[in-house]
mmCIF file of N, CA, C and O in Angstrom:
data_model
loop_
_atom_site.group_PDB
_atom_site.id
_atom_site.type_symbol
_atom_site.label_atom_id
_atom_site.label_comp_id
_atom_site.label_asym_id
_atom_site.label_seq_id
_atom_site.Cartn_x
_atom_site.Cartn_y
_atom_site.Cartn_z
ATOM 1 N N LEU A 5 54.926 68.699 72.663
ATOM 2 C CA LEU A 5 56.291 68.776 72.143
ATOM 3 C C LEU A 5 56.779 70.226 72.094
ATOM 4 O O LEU A 5 57.919 70.491 72.410
ATOM 5 N N ALA A 6 55.888 71.134 71.738
ATOM 6 C CA ALA A 6 56.258 72.552 71.687
ATOM 7 C C ALA A 6 56.590 73.041 73.090
ATOM 8 O O ALA A 6 57.508 73.839 73.276
ATOM 9 N N ASP A 7 55.853 72.557 74.074
ATOM 10 C CA ASP A 7 56.117 72.957 75.457
ATOM 11 C C ASP A 7 57.491 72.483 75.915
ATOM 12 O O ASP A 7 58.206 73.206 76.612
ATOM 13 N N VAL A 8 57.881 71.285 75.514
ATOM 14 C CA VAL A 8 59.191 70.737 75.879
ATOM 15 C C VAL A 8 60.295 71.588 75.250
ATOM 16 O O VAL A 8 61.280 71.938 75.910
ATOM 17 N N ASN A 9 60.137 71.938 73.987
ATOM 18 C CA ASN A 9 61.135 72.781 73.313
ATOM 19 C C ASN A 9 61.222 74.160 73.958
ATOM 20 O O ASN A 9 62.309 74.706 74.140
ATOM 21 N N GLU A 10 60.064 74.704 74.306
ATOM 22 C CA GLU A 10 60.037 76.017 74.953
ATOM 23 C C GLU A 10 60.724 75.963 76.308
ATOM 24 O O GLU A 10 61.515 76.848 76.663
ATOM 25 N N LEU A 11 60.437 74.918 77.085
ATOM 26 C CA LEU A 11 61.070 74.758 78.398
ATOM 27 C C LEU A 11 62.582 74.559 78.259
ATOM 28 O O LEU A 11 63.361 75.090 79.064
ATOM 29 N N THR A 12 63.008 73.830 77.271
ATOM 30 C CA THR A 12 64.434 73.621 77.021
ATOM 31 C C THR A 12 65.125 74.938 76.695
ATOM 32 O O THR A 12 66.214 75.232 77.206
ATOM 33 N N THR A 13 64.458 75.748 75.869
ATOM 34 C CA THR A 13 65.012 77.062 75.515
ATOM 35 C C THR A 13 65.102 77.963 76.743
ATOM 36 O O THR A 13 66.116 78.633 76.956
ATOM 37 N N ILE A 14 64.064 77.943 77.554
ATOM 38 C CA ILE A 14 64.064 78.748 78.793
ATOM 39 C C ILE A 14 65.177 78.287 79.716
ATOM 40 O O ILE A 14 65.904 79.098 80.305
ATOM 41 N N LYS A 15 65.340 76.974 79.837
ATOM 42 C CA LYS A 15 66.398 76.428 80.699
ATOM 43 C C LYS A 15 67.777 76.866 80.211
ATOM 44 O O LYS A 15 68.636 77.268 81.009
ATOM 45 N N GLN A 16 68.009 76.805 78.913
ATOM 46 C CA GLN A 16 69.296 77.227 78.360
ATOM 47 C C GLN A 16 69.547 78.707 78.612
ATOM 48 O O GLN A 16 70.664 79.105 78.962
ATOM 49 N N GLU A 17 68.515 79.514 78.435
ATOM 50 C CA GLU A 17 68.643 80.950 78.683
ATOM 51 C C GLU A 17 68.965 81.226 80.151
ATOM 52 O O GLU A 17 69.834 82.050 80.476
ATOM 53 N N LEU A 18 68.277 80.525 81.042
ATOM 54 C CA LEU A 18 68.540 80.694 82.478
ATOM 55 C C LEU A 18 69.957 80.264 82.834
ATOM 56 O O LEU A 18 70.642 80.942 83.604
ATOM 57 N N ASN A 19 70.410 79.157 82.287
ATOM 58 C CA ASN A 19 71.782 78.692 82.541
ATOM 59 C C ASN A 19 72.793 79.717 82.049
ATOM 60 O O ASN A 19 73.797 79.987 82.732
ATOM 61 N N TYR A 20 72.532 80.297 80.892
ATOM 62 C CA TYR A 20 73.435 81.326 80.360
ATOM 63 C C TYR A 20 73.474 82.540 81.276
ATOM 64 O O TYR A 20 74.541 83.049 81.604
ATOM 65 N N ARG A 21 72.296 83.002 81.685
ATOM 66 C CA ARG A 21 72.243 84.191 82.561
ATOM 67 C C ARG A 21 72.902 83.928 83.906
ATOM 68 O O ARG A 21 73.570 84.795 84.459
ATOM 69 N N ILE A 22 72.701 82.727 84.434
ATOM 70 C CA ILE A 22 73.362 82.357 85.698
ATOM 71 C C ILE A 22 74.876 82.383 85.517
ATOM 72 O O ILE A 22 75.611 82.877 86.380
ATOM 73 N N SER A 23 75.347 81.872 84.404
ATOM 74 C CA SER A 23 76.785 81.865 84.123
ATOM 75 C C SER A 23 77.346 83.285 84.050
ATOM 76 O O SER A 23 78.404 83.578 84.626
ATOM 77 N N VAL A 24 76.631 84.174 83.365
ATOM 78 C CA VAL A 24 77.075 85.565 83.239
ATOM 79 C C VAL A 24 77.106 86.237 84.610
ATOM 80 O O VAL A 24 78.090 86.904 84.976
ATOM 81 N N GLN A 25 76.055 86.061 85.393
ATOM 82 C CA GLN A 25 75.996 86.693 86.712
ATOM 83 C C GLN A 25 77.038 86.101 87.659
ATOM 84 O O GLN A 25 77.622 86.817 88.476
ATOM 85 N N SER A 26 77.312 84.820 87.545
ATOM 86 C CA SER A 26 78.353 84.191 88.376
ATOM 87 C C SER A 26 79.726 84.775 88.053
ATOM 88 O O SER A 26 80.520 85.038 88.962
ATOM 89 N N ALA A 27 79.992 84.995 86.777
ATOM 90 C CA ALA A 27 81.269 85.595 86.372
ATOM 91 C C ALA A 27 81.390 87.012 86.909
ATOM 92 O O ALA A 27 82.448 87.414 87.403
ATOM 93 N N LYS A 28 80.290 87.779 86.846
ATOM 94 C CA LYS A 28 80.305 89.146 87.388
ATOM 95 C C LYS A 28 80.548 89.127 88.895
ATOM 96 O O LYS A 28 81.333 89.919 89.422
ATOM 97 N N LEU A 29 79.857 88.227 89.580
ATOM 98 C CA LEU A 29 80.014 88.113 91.033
ATOM 99 C C LEU A 29 81.442 87.754 91.405
ATOM 100 O O LEU A 29 82.027 88.351 92.317
ATOM 101 N N LEU A 30 82.018 86.805 90.693
ATOM 102 C CA LEU A 30 83.396 86.404 90.960
ATOM 103 C C LEU A 30 84.358 87.567 90.762
ATOM 104 O O LEU A 30 85.245 87.811 91.588
ATOM 105 N N ARG A 31 84.160 88.339 89.680
ATOM 106 C CA ARG A 31 85.013 89.492 89.409
ATOM 107 C C ARG A 31 84.894 90.524 90.528
ATOM 108 O O ARG A 31 85.894 91.056 91.017
ATOM 109 N N LEU A 32 83.665 90.786 90.977
ATOM 110 C CA LEU A 32 83.456 91.763 92.048
ATOM 111 C C LEU A 32 84.026 91.286 93.382
ATOM 112 O O LEU A 32 84.557 92.084 94.161
ATOM 113 N N LEU A 33 83.933 89.995 93.649
ATOM 114 C CA LEU A 33 84.506 89.464 94.890
ATOM 115 C C LEU A 33 86.031 89.587 94.896
ATOM 116 O O LEU A 33 86.631 89.927 95.921
ATOM 117 N N LYS A 34 86.638 89.322 93.750
ATOM 118 C CA LYS A 34 88.096 89.484 93.648
ATOM 119 C C LYS A 34 88.480 90.948 93.828
ATOM 120 O O LYS A 34 89.467 91.267 94.500
ATOM 121 N N GLN A 35 87.693 91.854 93.234
ATOM 122 C CA GLN A 35 87.958 93.285 93.385
ATOM 123 C C GLN A 35 87.814 93.692 94.846
ATOM 124 O O GLN A 35 88.632 94.443 95.381
ATOM 125 N N LYS A 36 86.782 93.181 95.507
ATOM 126 C CA LYS A 36 86.572 93.489 96.927
ATOM 127 C C LYS A 36 87.767 93.013 97.754
ATOM 128 O O LYS A 36 88.253 93.736 98.635
ATOM 129 N N ASP A 37 88.238 91.798 97.478
ATOM 130 C CA ASP A 37 89.388 91.267 98.207
ATOM 131 C C ASP A 37 90.615 92.155 98.026
ATOM 132 O O ASP A 37 91.344 92.426 98.984
ATOM 133 N N ARG A 38 90.849 92.618 96.783
ATOM 134 C CA ARG A 38 91.989 93.505 96.531
ATOM 135 C C ARG A 38 91.842 94.811 97.311
ATOM 136 O O ARG A 38 92.810 95.302 97.906
ATOM 137 N N LEU A 39 90.636 95.369 97.327
ATOM 138 C CA LEU A 39 90.415 96.639 98.022
ATOM 139 C C LEU A 39 90.534 96.480 99.535
ATOM 140 O O LEU A 39 91.086 97.348 100.208
ATOM 141 N N VAL A 40 90.019 95.365 100.059
ATOM 142 C CA VAL A 40 90.152 95.109 101.499
ATOM 143 C C VAL A 40 91.619 94.995 101.873
ATOM 144 O O VAL A 40 92.063 95.534 102.891
ATOM 145 N N HIS A 41 92.395 94.314 101.038
ATOM 146 C CA HIS A 41 93.830 94.179 101.286
ATOM 147 C C HIS A 41 94.512 95.549 101.254
ATOM 148 O O HIS A 41 95.365 95.849 102.097
ATOM 149 N N LYS A 42 94.123 96.384 100.302
ATOM 150 C CA LYS A 42 94.706 97.717 100.188
ATOM 151 C C LYS A 42 94.364 98.569 101.412
ATOM 152 O O LYS A 42 95.233 99.253 101.960
ATOM 153 N N VAL A 43 93.121 98.504 101.867
ATOM 154 C CA VAL A 43 92.708 99.250 103.062
ATOM 155 C C VAL A 43 93.485 98.759 104.275
ATOM 156 O O VAL A 43 93.962 99.560 105.094
ATOM 157 N N GLN A 44 93.628 97.433 104.406
ATOM 158 C CA GLN A 44 94.365 96.886 105.547
ATOM 159 C C GLN A 44 95.816 97.347 105.528
ATOM 160 O O GLN A 44 96.384 97.687 106.569
ATOM 161 N N LYS A 45 96.408 97.383 104.350
ATOM 162 C CA LYS A 45 97.787 97.850 104.223
ATOM 163 C C LYS A 45 97.898 99.311 104.660
ATOM 164 O O LYS A 45 98.821 99.684 105.392
ATOM 165 N N ASN A 46 96.934 100.136 104.233
ATOM 166 C CA ASN A 46 96.941 101.545 104.636
ATOM 167 C C ASN A 46 96.729 101.697 106.139
ATOM 168 O O ASN A 46 97.351 102.549 106.777
ATOM 169 N N CYS A 47 95.863 100.860 106.712
ATOM 170 C CA CYS A 47 95.656 100.895 108.169
ATOM 171 C C CYS A 47 96.938 100.510 108.905
ATOM 172 O O CYS A 47 97.258 101.097 109.942
ATOM 173 N N ASP A 48 97.662 99.542 108.367
ATOM 174 C CA ASP A 48 98.928 99.134 108.979
ATOM 175 C C ASP A 48 99.932 100.288 108.954
ATOM 176 O O ASP A 48 100.674 100.502 109.919
ATOM 177 N N ILE A 49 99.937 101.041 107.857
ATOM 178 C CA ILE A 49 100.842 102.195 107.754
ATOM 179 C C ILE A 49 100.465 103.251 108.784
ATOM 180 O O ILE A 49 101.336 103.795 109.477
ATOM 181 N N VAL A 50 99.175 103.540 108.902
ATOM 182 C CA VAL A 50 98.718 104.535 109.888
ATOM 183 C C VAL A 50 99.063 104.069 111.295
ATOM 184 O O VAL A 50 99.538 104.855 112.122
ATOM 185 N N THR A 51 98.840 102.787 111.569
ATOM 186 C CA THR A 51 99.168 102.248 112.894
ATOM 187 C C THR A 51 100.657 102.397 113.186
ATOM 188 O O THR A 51 101.047 102.803 114.293
ATOM 189 N N ALA A 52 101.487 102.098 112.199
ATOM 190 C CA ALA A 52 102.934 102.240 112.386
ATOM 191 C C ALA A 52 103.302 103.699 112.661
ATOM 192 O O ALA A 52 104.145 103.981 113.516
ATOM 193 N N CYS A 53 102.681 104.609 111.944
ATOM 194 C CA CYS A 53 102.959 106.034 112.166
ATOM 195 C C CYS A 53 102.528 106.456 113.564
ATOM 196 O O CYS A 53 103.237 107.199 114.254
ATOM 197 N N LEU A 54 101.369 106.003 113.983
ATOM 198 C CA LEU A 54 100.885 106.348 115.323
ATOM 199 C C LEU A 54 101.792 105.775 116.408
ATOM 200 O O LEU A 54 102.060 106.436 117.422
ATOM 201 N N GLN A 55 102.269 104.567 116.183
ATOM 202 C CA GLN A 55 103.182 103.973 117.161
ATOM 203 C C GLN A 55 104.511 104.715 117.191
ATOM 204 O O GLN A 55 105.124 104.864 118.246
ATOM 205 N N ALA A 56 104.928 105.215 116.037
ATOM 206 C CA ALA A 56 106.197 105.931 115.969
ATOM 207 C C ALA A 56 106.135 107.247 116.733
ATOM 208 O O ALA A 56 107.157 107.749 117.171
ATOM 209 N N VAL A 57 104.953 107.799 116.840
ATOM 210 C CA VAL A 57 104.808 109.078 117.556
ATOM 211 C C VAL A 57 104.089 108.861 118.885
ATOM 212 O O VAL A 57 103.314 109.694 119.332
ATOM 213 N N SER A 58 104.367 107.736 119.509
ATOM 214 C CA SER A 58 103.736 107.424 120.788
ATOM 215 C C SER A 58 104.269 108.349 121.872
ATOM 216 O O SER A 58 105.043 109.260 121.621
ATOM 217 N N GLN A 59 103.878 108.110 123.068
ATOM 218 C CA GLN A 59 104.252 108.960 124.205
ATOM 219 C C GLN A 59 105.763 109.140 124.313
ATOM 220 O O GLN A 59 106.231 110.197 124.711
ATOM 221 N N LYS A 60 106.516 108.135 123.947
ATOM 222 C CA LYS A 60 107.971 108.224 124.043
ATOM 223 C C LYS A 60 108.520 109.332 123.153
ATOM 224 O O LYS A 60 109.538 109.938 123.468
ATOM 225 N N ARG A 61 107.867 109.562 122.053
ATOM 226 C CA ARG A 61 108.379 110.527 121.085
ATOM 227 C C ARG A 61 107.448 111.719 120.942
ATOM 228 O O ARG A 61 107.413 112.383 119.918
ATOM 229 N N CYS A 62 106.672 111.979 121.943
ATOM 230 C CA CYS A 62 105.658 113.026 121.872
ATOM 231 C C CYS A 62 106.286 114.393 121.622
ATOM 232 O O CYS A 62 105.785 115.168 120.806
ATOM 233 N N LYS A 63 107.393 114.688 122.308
ATOM 234 C CA LYS A 63 108.037 115.994 122.126
ATOM 235 C C LYS A 63 108.492 116.176 120.679
ATOM 236 O O LYS A 63 108.264 117.218 120.074
ATOM 237 N N TYR A 64 109.116 115.146 120.132
ATOM 238 C CA TYR A 64 109.585 115.215 118.746
ATOM 239 C C TYR A 64 108.411 115.423 117.803
ATOM 240 O O TYR A 64 108.461 116.240 116.900
ATOM 241 N N PHE A 65 107.335 114.701 118.041
ATOM 242 C CA PHE A 65 106.161 114.808 117.189
ATOM 243 C C PHE A 65 105.570 116.206 117.263
ATOM 244 O O PHE A 65 105.215 116.800 116.239
ATOM 245 N N LEU A 66 105.479 116.766 118.455
ATOM 246 C CA LEU A 66 104.927 118.114 118.599
ATOM 247 C C LEU A 66 105.807 119.138 117.891
ATOM 248 O O LEU A 66 105.306 120.057 117.229
ATOM 249 N N CYS A 67 107.119 118.960 117.974
ATOM 250 C CA CYS A 67 108.025 119.864 117.260
ATOM 251 C C CYS A 67 107.816 119.760 115.761
ATOM 252 O O CYS A 67 107.807 120.769 115.052
ATOM 253 N N MET A 68 107.634 118.543 115.266
ATOM 254 C CA MET A 68 107.408 118.349 113.836
ATOM 255 C C MET A 68 106.090 118.974 113.410
ATOM 256 O O MET A 68 105.992 119.591 112.351
ATOM 257 N N CYS A 69 105.065 118.851 114.248
ATOM 258 C CA CYS A 69 103.765 119.448 113.919
ATOM 259 C C CYS A 69 103.885 120.959 113.838
ATOM 260 O O CYS A 69 103.345 121.582 112.927
ATOM 261 N N VAL A 70 104.590 121.543 114.788
ATOM 262 C CA VAL A 70 104.775 122.987 114.781
ATOM 263 C C VAL A 70 105.565 123.393 113.547
ATOM 264 O O VAL A 70 105.217 124.359 112.850
ATOM 265 N N LEU A 71 106.623 122.651 113.208
ATOM 266 C CA LEU A 71 107.429 122.943 112.043
ATOM 267 C C LEU A 71 106.592 122.855 110.765
ATOM 268 O O LEU A 71 106.648 123.732 109.909
ATOM 269 N N VAL A 72 105.799 121.814 110.649
ATOM 270 C CA VAL A 72 104.949 121.649 109.471
ATOM 271 C C VAL A 72 103.950 122.793 109.389
ATOM 272 O O VAL A 72 103.718 123.365 108.333
ATOM 273 N N TYR A 73 103.380 123.183 110.525
ATOM 274 C CA TYR A 73 102.403 124.269 110.557
ATOM 275 C C TYR A 73 103.052 125.580 110.124
ATOM 276 O O TYR A 73 102.500 126.339 109.340
ATOM 277 N N VAL A 74 104.276 125.838 110.590
ATOM 278 C CA VAL A 74 104.984 127.077 110.258
ATOM 279 C C VAL A 74 105.349 127.088 108.770
ATOM 280 O O VAL A 74 105.203 128.103 108.094
ATOM 281 N N VAL A 75 105.809 125.960 108.256
ATOM 282 C CA VAL A 75 106.238 125.896 106.857
ATOM 283 C C VAL A 75 105.057 126.092 105.923
ATOM 284 O O VAL A 75 105.165 126.783 104.908
ATOM 285 N N TYR A 76 103.929 125.515 106.251
ATOM 286 C CA TYR A 76 102.769 125.618 105.361
ATOM 287 C C TYR A 76 101.877 126.732 105.803
ATOM 288 O O TYR A 76 100.985 127.168 105.249
#
């Protein structure tokens, strides 16, 4: 009977710890998703900037680079 009570207590403790770790994992996965979304958004901005200064606008971009270099 003591063994049954001990096993029941161990089972409850394990269930509690699993619950705590599952909550932590869920929180971290949500955080990861938010960060991945933020990185993707920043990559989209960089891509848009690179497309804006493509070969068609290379002269303008070079002038801006020179201007920025001179100003700073």
